[in-house]
mmCIF file of C-alpha atoms and ligand atoms in Angstrom:
data_model
loop_
_atom_site.group_PDB
_atom_site.id
_atom_site.type_symbol
_atom_site.label_atom_id
_atom_site.label_comp_id
_atom_site.label_asym_id
_atom_site.label_seq_id
_atom_site.Cartn_x
_atom_site.Cartn_y
_atom_site.Cartn_z
ATOM 1 C CA MET L 1 -0.048 1.404 24.063
ATOM 2 C CA SER L 2 2.283 -0.218 21.504
ATOM 3 C CA ASN L 3 5.463 1.697 20.586
ATOM 4 C CA SER L 4 4.792 1.709 16.947
ATOM 5 C CA ILE L 5 1.424 2.308 15.258
ATOM 6 C CA PRO L 6 1.046 1.059 11.561
ATOM 7 C CA TYR L 7 -1.658 2.390 9.217
ATOM 8 C CA GLY L 8 -3.292 -1.143 9.361
ATOM 9 C CA ARG L 9 -2.660 -4.365 10.752
ATOM 10 C CA GLN L 10 -4.046 -7.879 11.272
ATOM 11 C CA ASN L 11 -5.767 -9.264 14.516
ATOM 12 C CA ILE L 12 -4.955 -12.809 15.197
ATOM 13 C CA THR L 13 -6.758 -14.355 18.336
ATOM 14 C CA GLU L 14 -6.059 -17.678 20.229
ATOM 15 C CA GLU L 15 -9.131 -19.149 18.443
ATOM 16 C CA ASP L 16 -7.602 -18.309 15.046
ATOM 17 C CA ILE L 17 -4.475 -20.107 16.020
ATOM 18 C CA GLN L 18 -6.494 -23.083 17.260
ATOM 19 C CA VAL L 19 -8.333 -23.603 13.980
ATOM 20 C CA VAL L 20 -5.108 -23.509 11.916
ATOM 21 C CA ILE L 21 -3.493 -26.070 14.211
ATOM 22 C CA GLU L 22 -6.566 -28.368 13.833
ATOM 23 C CA THR L 23 -6.413 -27.986 10.127
ATOM 24 C CA LEU L 24 -2.784 -28.835 10.093
ATOM 25 C CA LYS L 25 -3.509 -32.054 11.868
ATOM 26 C CA SER L 26 -6.505 -32.962 9.500
ATOM 27 C CA ASP L 27 -6.469 -35.047 6.336
ATOM 28 C CA TYR L 28 -6.461 -31.767 4.100
ATOM 29 C CA LEU L 29 -3.873 -29.292 3.755
ATOM 30 C CA THR L 30 -5.461 -28.035 0.452
ATOM 31 C CA GLN L 31 -8.467 -29.002 -1.723
ATOM 32 C CA GLY L 32 -10.243 -29.899 1.566
ATOM 33 C CA PRO L 33 -13.586 -29.117 3.522
ATOM 34 C CA ARG L 34 -12.146 -25.837 4.996
ATOM 35 C CA ILE L 35 -12.160 -24.088 1.638
ATOM 36 C CA THR L 36 -15.787 -25.004 0.852
ATOM 37 C CA GLU L 37 -16.805 -23.908 4.256
ATOM 38 C CA PHE L 38 -14.989 -20.459 3.816
ATOM 39 C CA GLU L 39 -16.566 -19.999 0.337
ATOM 40 C CA GLU L 40 -20.099 -20.529 1.795
ATOM 41 C CA ASN L 41 -19.747 -18.457 4.853
ATOM 42 C CA PHE L 42 -18.241 -15.747 2.614
ATOM 43 C CA ALA L 43 -20.901 -15.855 -0.093
ATOM 44 C CA ASN L 44 -23.432 -15.552 3.012
ATOM 45 C CA TYR L 45 -21.561 -12.731 4.375
ATOM 46 C CA VAL L 46 -21.695 -10.653 1.185
ATOM 47 C CA GLY L 47 -25.012 -11.837 -0.002
ATOM 48 C CA SER L 48 -23.853 -13.596 -3.204
ATOM 49 C CA LYS L 49 -24.956 -16.977 -4.706
ATOM 50 C CA TYR L 50 -21.266 -18.094 -5.243
ATOM 51 C CA ALA L 51 -17.939 -17.675 -3.953
ATOM 52 C CA VAL L 52 -14.668 -19.123 -5.133
ATOM 53 C CA ALA L 53 -11.574 -18.892 -2.960
ATOM 54 C CA VAL L 54 -8.183 -18.335 -4.471
ATOM 55 C CA ALA L 55 -4.596 -17.837 -3.649
ATOM 56 C CA ASN L 56 -4.707 -13.901 -3.457
ATOM 57 C CA GLY L 57 -6.619 -10.914 -4.578
ATOM 58 C CA THR L 58 -4.388 -10.552 -7.611
ATOM 59 C CA ALA L 59 -5.150 -14.194 -8.752
ATOM 60 C CA ALA L 60 -8.879 -13.411 -8.104
ATOM 61 C CA LEU L 61 -8.594 -10.374 -10.591
ATOM 62 C CA HIS L 62 -6.724 -12.494 -13.223
ATOM 63 C CA LEU L 63 -9.267 -15.265 -13.038
ATOM 64 C CA CYS L 64 -12.052 -12.707 -13.597
ATOM 65 C CA ALA L 65 -10.531 -11.330 -16.509
ATOM 66 C CA LEU L 66 -9.924 -14.895 -18.034
ATOM 67 C CA ALA L 67 -13.504 -15.950 -17.231
ATOM 68 C CA LEU L 68 -14.933 -12.833 -18.932
ATOM 69 C CA GLY L 69 -12.767 -13.563 -21.851
ATOM 70 C CA VAL L 70 -10.502 -10.603 -21.963
ATOM 71 C CA GLU L 71 -8.048 -10.936 -24.862
ATOM 72 C CA GLU L 72 -5.451 -8.967 -26.798
ATOM 73 C CA GLY L 73 -6.349 -5.326 -27.343
ATOM 74 C CA ASP L 74 -9.502 -5.387 -25.342
ATOM 75 C CA LYS L 75 -10.083 -1.982 -23.680
ATOM 76 C CA VAL L 76 -11.108 -1.884 -19.981
ATOM 77 C CA ILE L 77 -11.775 1.070 -17.825
ATOM 78 C CA THR L 78 -10.493 1.462 -14.407
ATOM 79 C CA THR L 79 -9.414 4.117 -11.607
ATOM 80 C CA PRO L 80 -5.835 5.290 -11.203
ATOM 81 C CA ILE L 81 -6.308 5.504 -7.522
ATOM 82 C CA THR L 82 -6.064 1.877 -6.674
ATOM 83 C CA PHE L 83 -3.538 -0.873 -6.104
ATOM 84 C CA ALA L 84 -1.726 -1.822 -9.456
ATOM 85 C CA ALA L 85 -3.367 -5.336 -9.552
ATOM 86 C CA SER L 86 -6.870 -3.653 -10.474
ATOM 87 C CA ALA L 87 -5.310 -2.669 -13.730
ATOM 88 C CA ASN L 88 -2.591 -5.283 -14.247
ATOM 89 C CA CYS L 89 -5.248 -8.148 -14.549
ATOM 90 C CA ILE L 90 -6.274 -6.808 -17.880
ATOM 91 C CA ARG L 91 -2.579 -6.669 -19.084
ATOM 92 C CA TYR L 92 -2.235 -10.318 -18.085
ATOM 93 C CA CYS L 93 -4.596 -10.953 -20.694
ATOM 94 C CA GLY L 94 -3.138 -8.742 -23.258
ATOM 95 C CA GLY L 95 -5.943 -6.089 -22.920
ATOM 96 C CA GLU L 96 -5.452 -2.429 -22.755
ATOM 97 C CA VAL L 97 -6.065 -0.429 -19.571
ATOM 98 C CA VAL L 98 -7.873 2.873 -20.132
ATOM 99 C CA PHE L 99 -7.701 4.976 -16.848
ATOM 100 C CA SER L 100 -10.412 7.413 -16.058
ATOM 101 C CA ASP L 101 -10.289 10.137 -13.435
ATOM 102 C CA ILE L 102 -11.693 9.992 -9.969
ATOM 103 C CA ASP L 103 -14.329 12.223 -8.373
ATOM 104 C CA PRO L 104 -12.356 14.669 -6.022
ATOM 105 C CA LYS L 105 -14.993 14.336 -3.146
ATOM 106 C CA THR L 106 -15.318 10.592 -2.940
ATOM 107 C CA TYR L 107 -12.031 9.655 -4.436
ATOM 108 C CA LEU L 108 -13.896 6.992 -6.490
ATOM 109 C CA LEU L 109 -13.854 6.614 -10.271
ATOM 110 C CA ASP L 110 -15.986 9.342 -11.670
ATOM 111 C CA ILE L 111 -18.995 7.761 -13.476
ATOM 112 C CA ASN L 112 -19.579 10.916 -15.341
ATOM 113 C CA LYS L 113 -16.056 10.854 -16.726
ATOM 114 C CA VAL L 114 -16.558 7.170 -17.590
ATOM 115 C CA LYS L 115 -19.851 8.111 -19.365
ATOM 116 C CA GLU L 116 -17.897 10.849 -21.386
ATOM 117 C CA LEU L 117 -15.337 8.307 -22.368
ATOM 118 C CA LEU L 118 -17.831 5.881 -23.525
ATOM 119 C CA GLU L 119 -19.882 8.565 -25.550
ATOM 120 C CA SER L 120 -16.680 9.679 -27.244
ATOM 121 C CA SER L 121 -16.010 6.320 -28.998
ATOM 122 C CA PRO L 122 -18.115 4.111 -31.290
ATOM 123 C CA LYS L 123 -20.017 1.379 -29.156
ATOM 124 C CA GLY L 124 -18.065 -1.801 -28.919
ATOM 125 C CA THR L 125 -14.785 0.028 -28.226
ATOM 126 C CA TYR L 126 -14.812 -0.977 -24.455
ATOM 127 C CA LYS L 127 -15.340 -4.246 -22.989
ATOM 128 C CA GLY L 128 -15.584 -3.773 -19.232
ATOM 129 C CA ILE L 129 -15.261 -1.562 -16.159
ATOM 130 C CA ILE L 130 -13.440 -2.398 -12.938
ATOM 131 C CA PRO L 131 -14.665 0.136 -10.308
ATOM 132 C CA VAL L 132 -12.986 0.049 -7.012
ATOM 133 C CA ASP L 133 -14.633 0.432 -3.604
ATOM 134 C CA PHE L 134 -11.535 2.552 -2.591
ATOM 135 C CA ALA L 135 -10.828 2.923 1.101
ATOM 136 C CA GLY L 136 -13.925 0.993 1.639
ATOM 137 C CA ASN L 137 -16.344 3.563 0.246
ATOM 138 C CA ALA L 138 -18.874 1.468 -1.806
ATOM 139 C CA VAL L 139 -19.195 2.373 -5.466
ATOM 140 C CA ASP L 140 -22.828 2.829 -6.544
ATOM 141 C CA LEU L 141 -22.984 -0.084 -8.769
ATOM 142 C CA GLU L 142 -26.650 0.380 -9.763
ATOM 143 C CA ALA L 143 -25.548 3.505 -11.687
ATOM 144 C CA TYR L 144 -22.623 1.502 -13.321
ATOM 145 C CA ARG L 145 -24.814 -1.345 -14.304
ATOM 146 C CA LYS L 146 -27.077 0.870 -16.048
ATOM 147 C CA LEU L 147 -24.237 2.446 -18.063
ATOM 148 C CA ALA L 148 -22.662 -0.898 -18.644
ATOM 149 C CA ASP L 149 -25.752 -2.285 -20.016
ATOM 150 C CA GLU L 150 -26.146 0.551 -22.418
ATOM 151 C CA TYR L 151 -22.877 -0.317 -23.820
ATOM 152 C CA GLY L 152 -22.672 -3.911 -23.466
ATOM 153 C CA LEU L 153 -19.960 -3.966 -20.869
ATOM 154 C CA TRP L 154 -19.101 -6.311 -18.003
ATOM 155 C CA ILE L 155 -18.410 -4.969 -14.543
ATOM 156 C CA ILE L 156 -15.578 -6.527 -12.065
ATOM 157 C CA GLU L 157 -16.121 -4.859 -8.732
ATOM 158 C CA ASP L 158 -12.645 -4.627 -6.933
ATOM 159 C CA ALA L 159 -14.161 -4.860 -3.347
ATOM 160 C CA CYS L 160 -10.850 -5.525 -1.635
ATOM 161 C CA HIS L 161 -11.352 -2.545 0.751
ATOM 162 C CA ALA L 162 -15.024 -3.116 1.350
ATOM 163 C CA PRO L 163 -15.996 -6.362 2.875
ATOM 164 C CA GLY L 164 -19.394 -5.541 4.691
ATOM 165 C CA GLY L 165 -19.647 -2.183 3.100
ATOM 166 C CA PHE L 166 -22.750 -1.336 1.296
ATOM 167 C CA PHE L 167 -24.437 1.415 -0.921
ATOM 168 C CA LYS L 168 -28.061 2.323 -0.939
ATOM 169 C CA ASP L 169 -29.795 1.736 -4.307
ATOM 170 C CA SER L 170 -32.523 3.775 -6.022
ATOM 171 C CA THR L 171 -35.221 2.210 -3.741
ATOM 172 C CA GLY L 172 -33.355 2.874 -0.497
ATOM 173 C CA GLU L 173 -32.285 -0.696 -0.200
ATOM 174 C CA LYS L 174 -28.784 -1.661 1.216
ATOM 175 C CA GLN L 175 -26.663 -3.435 -1.437
ATOM 176 C CA ARG L 176 -23.601 -5.122 0.094
ATOM 177 C CA CYS L 177 -20.237 -4.944 -1.736
ATOM 178 C CA GLY L 178 -19.702 -8.115 -3.685
ATOM 179 C CA ASN L 179 -23.468 -9.301 -3.595
ATOM 180 C CA GLY L 180 -23.378 -9.834 -7.233
ATOM 181 C CA MET L 181 -26.743 -7.874 -7.879
ATOM 182 C CA PHE L 182 -24.977 -5.504 -10.289
ATOM 183 C CA ALA L 183 -21.335 -6.492 -10.927
ATOM 184 C CA ASP L 184 -20.875 -9.657 -12.890
ATOM 185 C CA LEU L 185 -17.949 -10.552 -10.538
ATOM 186 C CA ALA L 186 -16.428 -9.028 -7.376
ATOM 187 C CA ILE L 187 -13.129 -9.704 -5.877
ATOM 188 C CA PHE L 188 -11.631 -9.551 -2.319
ATOM 189 C CA SER L 189 -8.108 -9.950 -0.677
ATOM 190 C CA PHE L 190 -7.147 -11.443 2.691
ATOM 191 C CA HIS L 191 -3.760 -9.857 2.794
ATOM 192 C CA PRO L 192 -3.015 -9.063 6.429
ATOM 193 C CA VAL L 193 -3.702 -5.225 6.168
ATOM 194 C CA LYS L 194 -7.236 -5.973 4.844
ATOM 195 C CA HIS L 195 -10.330 -6.540 6.943
ATOM 196 C CA ILE L 196 -10.137 -10.394 6.920
ATOM 197 C CA ALA L 197 -6.492 -11.847 7.054
ATOM 198 C CA SER L 198 -5.581 -15.363 5.984
ATOM 199 C CA GLY L 199 -1.781 -14.573 5.247
ATOM 200 C CA GLU L 200 -2.404 -14.600 1.526
ATOM 201 C CA GLY L 201 -5.824 -15.308 0.028
ATOM 202 C CA GLY L 202 -8.509 -13.951 -2.128
ATOM 203 C CA MET L 203 -12.192 -14.582 -3.105
ATOM 204 C CA ILE L 204 -14.432 -14.014 -5.973
ATOM 205 C CA THR L 205 -18.096 -13.696 -5.603
ATOM 206 C CA THR L 206 -20.889 -13.791 -8.447
ATOM 207 C CA ASN L 207 -24.515 -14.611 -8.957
ATOM 208 C CA ASP L 208 -23.592 -15.992 -12.413
ATOM 209 C CA GLU L 209 -23.540 -19.937 -12.404
ATOM 210 C CA GLU L 210 -21.963 -20.119 -15.771
ATOM 211 C CA LEU L 211 -19.027 -17.726 -14.666
ATOM 212 C CA TYR L 212 -18.773 -19.544 -11.319
ATOM 213 C CA HIS L 213 -18.000 -22.890 -13.135
ATOM 214 C CA LYS L 214 -15.491 -21.199 -15.384
ATOM 215 C CA LEU L 215 -13.727 -19.928 -12.342
ATOM 216 C CA LEU L 216 -13.712 -23.305 -10.677
ATOM 217 C CA GLN L 217 -12.112 -24.785 -13.627
ATOM 218 C CA LEU L 218 -9.515 -21.988 -14.335
ATOM 219 C CA ARG L 219 -8.521 -22.124 -10.632
ATOM 220 C CA THR L 220 -7.292 -25.647 -11.111
ATOM 221 C CA HIS L 221 -5.444 -25.739 -14.431
ATOM 222 C CA GLY L 222 -8.559 -25.832 -16.532
ATOM 223 C CA ILE L 223 -9.161 -29.311 -15.449
ATOM 224 C CA ILE L 224 -12.766 -30.739 -15.405
ATOM 225 C CA LYS L 225 -13.842 -33.840 -13.608
ATOM 226 C CA ASN L 226 -17.528 -34.293 -14.374
ATOM 227 C CA ASN L 227 -19.025 -37.277 -16.480
ATOM 228 C CA ASP L 228 -21.472 -34.880 -18.262
ATOM 229 C CA LEU L 229 -19.096 -32.276 -19.481
ATOM 230 C CA TYR L 230 -16.258 -34.397 -21.030
ATOM 231 C CA GLU L 231 -15.314 -33.855 -24.628
ATOM 232 C CA ASN L 232 -13.513 -36.977 -25.466
ATOM 233 C CA SER L 233 -15.275 -40.056 -26.286
ATOM 234 C CA ILE L 234 -15.697 -42.874 -23.780
ATOM 235 C CA GLU L 235 -13.798 -45.201 -25.870
ATOM 236 C CA PHE L 236 -10.699 -42.770 -25.775
ATOM 237 C CA SER L 237 -10.884 -42.436 -22.008
ATOM 238 C CA GLY L 238 -9.682 -46.133 -21.410
ATOM 239 C CA GLY L 239 -13.134 -47.395 -20.030
ATOM 240 C CA VAL L 240 -15.578 -49.412 -22.013
ATOM 241 C CA ASP L 241 -19.103 -48.270 -20.980
ATOM 242 C CA GLU L 242 -18.245 -45.502 -18.799
ATOM 243 C CA TYR L 243 -15.419 -43.109 -17.916
ATOM 244 C CA PRO L 244 -13.013 -44.793 -15.300
ATOM 245 C CA GLY L 245 -12.307 -43.288 -11.913
ATOM 246 C CA TRP L 246 -9.052 -41.680 -12.857
ATOM 247 C CA TYR L 247 -10.359 -39.752 -15.719
ATOM 248 C CA MET L 248 -10.424 -36.051 -16.123
ATOM 249 C CA GLU L 249 -9.914 -33.596 -18.972
ATOM 250 C CA MET L 250 -7.998 -30.376 -19.330
ATOM 251 C CA GLN L 251 -10.163 -28.217 -21.407
ATOM 252 C CA ALA L 252 -8.857 -24.827 -20.939
ATOM 253 C CA LEU L 253 -5.427 -23.240 -20.016
ATOM 254 C CA GLY L 254 -5.923 -22.652 -16.291
ATOM 255 C CA TYR L 255 -3.622 -22.087 -13.302
ATOM 256 C CA ASN L 256 -2.948 -23.328 -9.983
ATOM 257 C CA TYR L 257 -4.578 -20.390 -8.102
ATOM 258 C CA ARG L 258 -5.819 -22.371 -5.088
ATOM 259 C CA ILE L 259 -5.847 -21.244 -1.471
ATOM 260 C CA THR L 260 -4.866 -23.809 1.319
ATOM 261 C CA ASP L 261 -7.142 -25.340 3.840
ATOM 262 C CA PHE L 262 -5.186 -23.821 6.734
ATOM 263 C CA GLN L 263 -5.474 -20.367 5.190
ATOM 264 C CA ALA L 264 -9.215 -20.922 4.604
ATOM 265 C CA ALA L 265 -9.539 -21.995 8.136
ATOM 266 C CA LEU L 266 -8.028 -18.850 9.335
ATOM 267 C CA GLY L 267 -10.053 -16.682 6.944
ATOM 268 C CA ASN L 268 -13.196 -18.437 8.284
ATOM 269 C CA SER L 269 -12.364 -17.918 11.833
ATOM 270 C CA GLN L 270 -11.477 -14.183 10.984
ATOM 271 C CA LEU L 271 -14.920 -13.858 9.104
ATOM 272 C CA LYS L 272 -16.647 -14.532 12.291
ATOM 273 C CA ARG L 273 -15.372 -11.267 13.816
ATOM 274 C CA ALA L 274 -15.905 -9.327 10.617
ATOM 275 C CA ASP L 275 -18.939 -7.347 11.884
ATOM 276 C CA PHE L 276 -17.046 -6.475 15.165
ATOM 277 C CA GLY L 277 -14.070 -5.159 13.223
ATOM 278 C CA LEU L 278 -16.210 -3.129 10.967
ATOM 279 C CA GLN L 279 -17.958 -1.614 13.923
ATOM 280 C CA ARG L 280 -14.496 -0.696 15.436
ATOM 281 C CA ARG L 281 -13.462 0.830 12.206
ATOM 282 C CA ARG L 282 -16.697 3.108 12.105
ATOM 283 C CA GLU L 283 -15.920 4.244 15.633
ATOM 284 C CA ILE L 284 -12.452 5.173 14.702
ATOM 285 C CA ALA L 285 -13.687 7.013 11.736
ATOM 286 C CA ASP L 286 -16.263 8.942 13.879
ATOM 287 C CA PHE L 287 -13.552 10.033 16.084
ATOM 288 C CA TYR L 288 -11.267 11.118 13.387
ATOM 289 C CA LEU L 289 -14.011 13.036 11.778
ATOM 290 C CA GLU L 290 -15.057 14.641 14.989
ATOM 291 C CA GLU L 291 -11.539 15.890 15.786
ATOM 292 C CA PHE L 292 -10.585 16.977 12.318
ATOM 293 C CA LYS L 293 -13.691 18.684 11.041
ATOM 294 C CA ASN L 294 -13.302 22.347 10.279
ATOM 295 C CA LYS L 295 -9.618 21.995 10.937
ATOM 296 C CA PRO L 296 -7.842 24.526 8.553
ATOM 297 C CA PHE L 297 -5.078 22.149 7.589
ATOM 298 C CA VAL L 298 -7.682 19.341 6.537
ATOM 299 C CA LYS L 299 -8.487 19.993 2.807
ATOM 300 C CA GLY L 300 -10.535 16.665 2.482
ATOM 301 C CA GLN L 301 -11.196 13.388 4.431
ATOM 302 C CA SER L 302 -13.178 10.161 4.171
ATOM 303 C CA GLY L 303 -15.640 11.456 6.719
ATOM 304 C CA VAL L 304 -18.500 9.528 8.134
ATOM 305 C CA VAL L 305 -20.494 7.860 5.214
ATOM 306 C CA ALA L 306 -23.146 5.169 5.606
ATOM 307 C CA GLY L 307 -21.876 1.897 4.281
ATOM 308 C CA HIS L 308 -18.259 2.776 4.191
ATOM 309 C CA ALA L 309 -16.124 -0.060 5.318
ATOM 310 C CA TYR L 310 -13.090 1.933 6.329
ATOM 311 C CA HIS L 311 -10.189 -0.127 5.111
ATOM 312 C CA LEU L 312 -8.634 3.293 5.036
ATOM 313 C CA TYR L 313 -9.225 6.631 6.692
ATOM 314 C CA VAL L 314 -7.859 9.084 4.089
ATOM 315 C CA MET L 315 -7.186 12.908 4.735
ATOM 316 C CA GLU L 316 -5.916 15.483 2.347
ATOM 317 C CA VAL L 317 -3.870 17.941 4.190
ATOM 318 C CA GLU L 318 -1.355 20.770 3.653
ATOM 319 C CA ASP L 319 2.288 19.946 3.766
ATOM 320 C CA ARG L 320 1.698 16.166 3.585
ATOM 321 C CA LEU L 321 5.377 15.168 3.422
ATOM 322 C CA GLY L 322 6.049 17.226 6.490
ATOM 323 C CA LEU L 323 3.179 15.389 8.409
ATOM 324 C CA TYR L 324 4.351 11.921 7.112
ATOM 325 C CA ASN L 325 7.774 12.373 8.200
ATOM 326 C CA TYR L 326 6.783 13.958 11.579
ATOM 327 C CA LEU L 327 4.458 11.046 12.175
ATOM 328 C CA ARG L 328 7.341 8.663 11.429
ATOM 329 C CA GLU L 329 9.561 10.318 13.991
ATOM 330 C CA ASN L 330 6.930 9.574 16.464
ATOM 331 C CA ASN L 331 6.498 6.016 15.302
ATOM 332 C CA ILE L 332 3.257 6.379 13.608
ATOM 333 C CA PHE L 333 3.458 4.796 10.250
ATOM 334 C CA ALA L 334 0.752 6.543 8.172
ATOM 335 C CA GLN L 335 0.931 5.542 4.401
ATOM 336 C CA ILE L 336 -0.105 6.999 1.051
ATOM 337 C CA HIS L 337 -2.863 5.416 -1.090
ATOM 338 C CA TYR L 338 -1.950 5.470 -3.774
ATOM 339 C CA ILE L 339 0.705 6.837 -6.072
ATOM 340 C CA PRO L 340 -1.533 7.175 -9.326
ATOM 341 C CA CYS L 341 -1.354 3.839 -11.162
ATOM 342 C CA HIS L 342 -1.025 5.536 -14.566
ATOM 343 C CA LEU L 343 2.294 7.339 -13.319
ATOM 344 C CA MET L 344 3.962 4.090 -12.630
ATOM 345 C CA PRO L 345 6.935 3.663 -14.950
ATOM 346 C CA TYR L 346 5.197 0.610 -16.524
ATOM 347 C CA TYR L 347 2.152 2.414 -17.463
ATOM 348 C CA ARG L 348 4.112 5.653 -18.550
ATOM 349 C CA GLU L 349 5.945 3.319 -21.113
ATOM 350 C CA LEU L 350 2.317 2.466 -22.432
ATOM 351 C CA GLY L 351 1.736 6.214 -23.097
ATOM 352 C CA TRP L 352 0.349 7.696 -19.850
ATOM 353 C CA SER L 353 1.785 10.838 -18.188
ATOM 354 C CA GLU L 354 1.301 13.547 -15.855
ATOM 355 C CA GLY L 355 -1.568 15.904 -16.426
ATOM 356 C CA ASP L 356 -3.761 12.960 -17.777
ATOM 357 C CA MET L 357 -5.690 12.517 -14.589
ATOM 358 C CA ILE L 358 -5.837 15.844 -12.796
ATOM 359 C CA ASN L 359 -8.190 14.941 -9.808
ATOM 360 C CA ALA L 360 -6.233 11.778 -9.087
ATOM 361 C CA GLU L 361 -2.889 13.695 -9.392
ATOM 362 C CA ASN L 362 -4.142 16.579 -7.117
ATOM 363 C CA TYR L 363 -5.450 14.036 -4.723
ATOM 364 C CA TYR L 364 -2.179 12.190 -4.510
ATOM 365 C CA LYS L 365 -0.192 15.409 -3.749
ATOM 366 C CA GLN L 366 -1.918 15.819 -0.374
ATOM 367 C CA CYS L 367 -3.442 12.523 0.723
ATOM 368 C CA ILE L 368 -2.534 10.444 3.699
ATOM 369 C CA SER L 369 -3.961 7.274 5.322
ATOM 370 C CA LEU L 370 -4.350 7.572 9.031
ATOM 371 C CA PRO L 371 -3.858 4.376 11.462
ATOM 372 C CA MET L 372 -7.103 2.269 10.895
ATOM 373 C CA TYR L 373 -7.544 -1.130 12.326
ATOM 374 C CA PRO L 374 -9.898 -2.809 14.825
ATOM 375 C CA THR L 375 -7.292 -3.027 17.675
ATOM 376 C CA LEU L 376 -6.247 0.528 17.496
ATOM 377 C CA SER L 377 -6.988 1.635 20.892
ATOM 378 C CA ARG L 378 -8.634 4.932 21.836
ATOM 379 C CA GLU L 379 -5.424 5.918 23.676
ATOM 380 C CA GLU L 380 -3.373 5.112 20.502
ATOM 381 C CA GLN L 381 -5.742 7.174 18.219
ATOM 382 C CA SER L 382 -5.765 10.084 20.659
ATOM 383 C CA PHE L 383 -2.010 9.987 20.529
ATOM 384 C CA VAL L 384 -2.175 10.099 16.560
ATOM 385 C CA ILE L 385 -4.472 12.905 16.712
ATOM 386 C CA SER L 386 -2.493 14.875 19.163
ATOM 387 C CA LYS L 387 0.700 14.444 17.080
ATOM 388 C CA ILE L 388 -1.106 15.733 13.976
ATOM 389 C CA GLU L 389 -2.420 18.732 15.778
ATOM 390 C CA GLU L 390 0.917 19.310 17.316
ATOM 391 C CA PHE L 391 2.534 19.300 13.774
ATOM 392 C CA TYR L 392 0.101 21.864 12.519
ATOM 393 C CA ASN L 393 0.333 23.851 15.843
ATOM 394 C CA VAL L 394 -3.316 23.947 16.685
HETATM 395 C C1 PLP Y 28 -4.863 -5.752 -1.778
HETATM 396 C C2 PLP Y 28 -5.501 -5.168 -3.100
HETATM 397 C C3 PLP Y 28 -5.568 -6.002 -4.247
HETATM 398 C C4 PLP Y 28 -4.592 -7.214 -4.475
HETATM 399 O O1 PLP Y 28 -4.765 -8.220 -3.342
HETATM 400 P P1 PLP Y 28 -3.616 -9.288 -3.070
HETATM 401 O O2 PLP Y 28 -4.328 -10.270 -2.149
HETATM 402 O O3 PLP Y 28 -2.544 -8.351 -2.375
HETATM 403 O O4 PLP Y 28 -3.166 -9.844 -4.342
HETATM 404 C C5 PLP Y 28 -6.103 -5.637 -5.386
HETATM 405 N N1 PLP Y 28 -6.860 -4.422 -5.281
HETATM 406 C C6 PLP Y 28 -6.887 -3.633 -4.383
HETATM 407 C C7 PLP Y 28 -7.857 -2.584 -4.307
HETATM 408 C C8 PLP Y 28 -6.175 -4.064 -3.057
HETATM 409 O O5 PLP Y 28 -6.325 -3.340 -2.002
#
C-alpha cells in the first residue's frame, strides 16, 4: 500500500516509457507521425470523424471558441461546477460567460434552467452552450442539440472528464462522449489526473469538416500550405506558373497550440489501456456505492450510472471540512471539485455573486472527491473507506 493516496494519479508503464524514448530518437520531436497516429486512434476511440491534438485542454477550448467565431460581447452559457477553463475560453475571445445552475442530483448543467434562460430573452441573445461531462457523467447531448437548434446555438462539449463515457439516446443507442453526433466540437485533456496522460496535452473531436480545417489552421499560427486555398496570386508568390515549394500563407490570426510527438506517443500508448482503466474506475465506483449507500452522513454521491466514466467519485457529506482534514491526517488527499466558477474573484468582478447559483453553491458546501484512479488497490480503497467510517463513528 502506498503511504500517500491522492484523489487521482497517472499510471506510467514500461511500455509508455519505451515509446517516448523511441520517439525521442526518431526524426520528429514535433509535427511528426506520432501526432497523426494519436489523432486517428483517438477519433476511433470516441467514434468521431476528426480529431485535432493540441498543447492542452485549455488550448483546445480556446481553439474551439475561435473556430466557432466567438467575438466581443457574445453570450455563452456554461455550468459553474467545472474547471475555470470551460468558461475562460469565452473570455479569451471577449465573449460574455453566462453561468446557469446545476441539477442537484446529477451535478450537471440543468437543461431546464438553460431553457428558462433562453426563453427569457429574445432569440439571438445567446451564441452557444458549453455543457461539461462533470466527473465523467455524460451529458444528454441529444436534448441539448434539440434546444440549441431551436435557438441557433452551437455546442462545445467539455468532455475532459469523460473519455469512454456515454449516454443513451432516445432510441436507446449508446452515444460516446466526444463522438460529434450532437455537439459541434468536443474537447479532452491529457493532464496527469485525467484518464489518459501525456504530461500536457489536449484533443478536439468533431464530425464537421469545415471546423476541422479551421482548427488545423488555427493550431499553427493561422498558416495554410495548400495550393488550392491560397489568396495571393501566383505572380506574387515568387513562382511563374505555380506556387514555389517554400510558399505558404498566414490567412488568420492563429497560435502555436501544437502538441509534441513524444507527448502524442505517450498519449497513444496510454490510449491502448483506456478501456482497462475505465473498467477499474467502474469497479472502484461500485465498491464506494456499496459501502456508502444508506449511510446517514452521505447526502449525495456519484453512484453507479451506466456510461459514467468516473474521472471523479463525488460524495456530498456532513462536516465536509472535518472529513477532508481527517483524511489528510491519514495521508489520504481527497479534493474538492469545484469551488463554483462564478464565485472566483475574477468572475465576481464581472458581476457574479453568492446566491446566483443556489444548487451549485449548496453542492460546493458539502462535496468531496474520493480517491479514484485505476491503480488504486482494493486494500487502499478499503483503507479510505474505513477512515471515512471511523471519522463518522459508524
Ligand atoms: C482539466 C480540465 C480542463 C483543462 O485542461 P488542461 O489540459 O488542464 O488545460 C478543462 N475543463 C475541464 C472540465 C477539465 O477537467
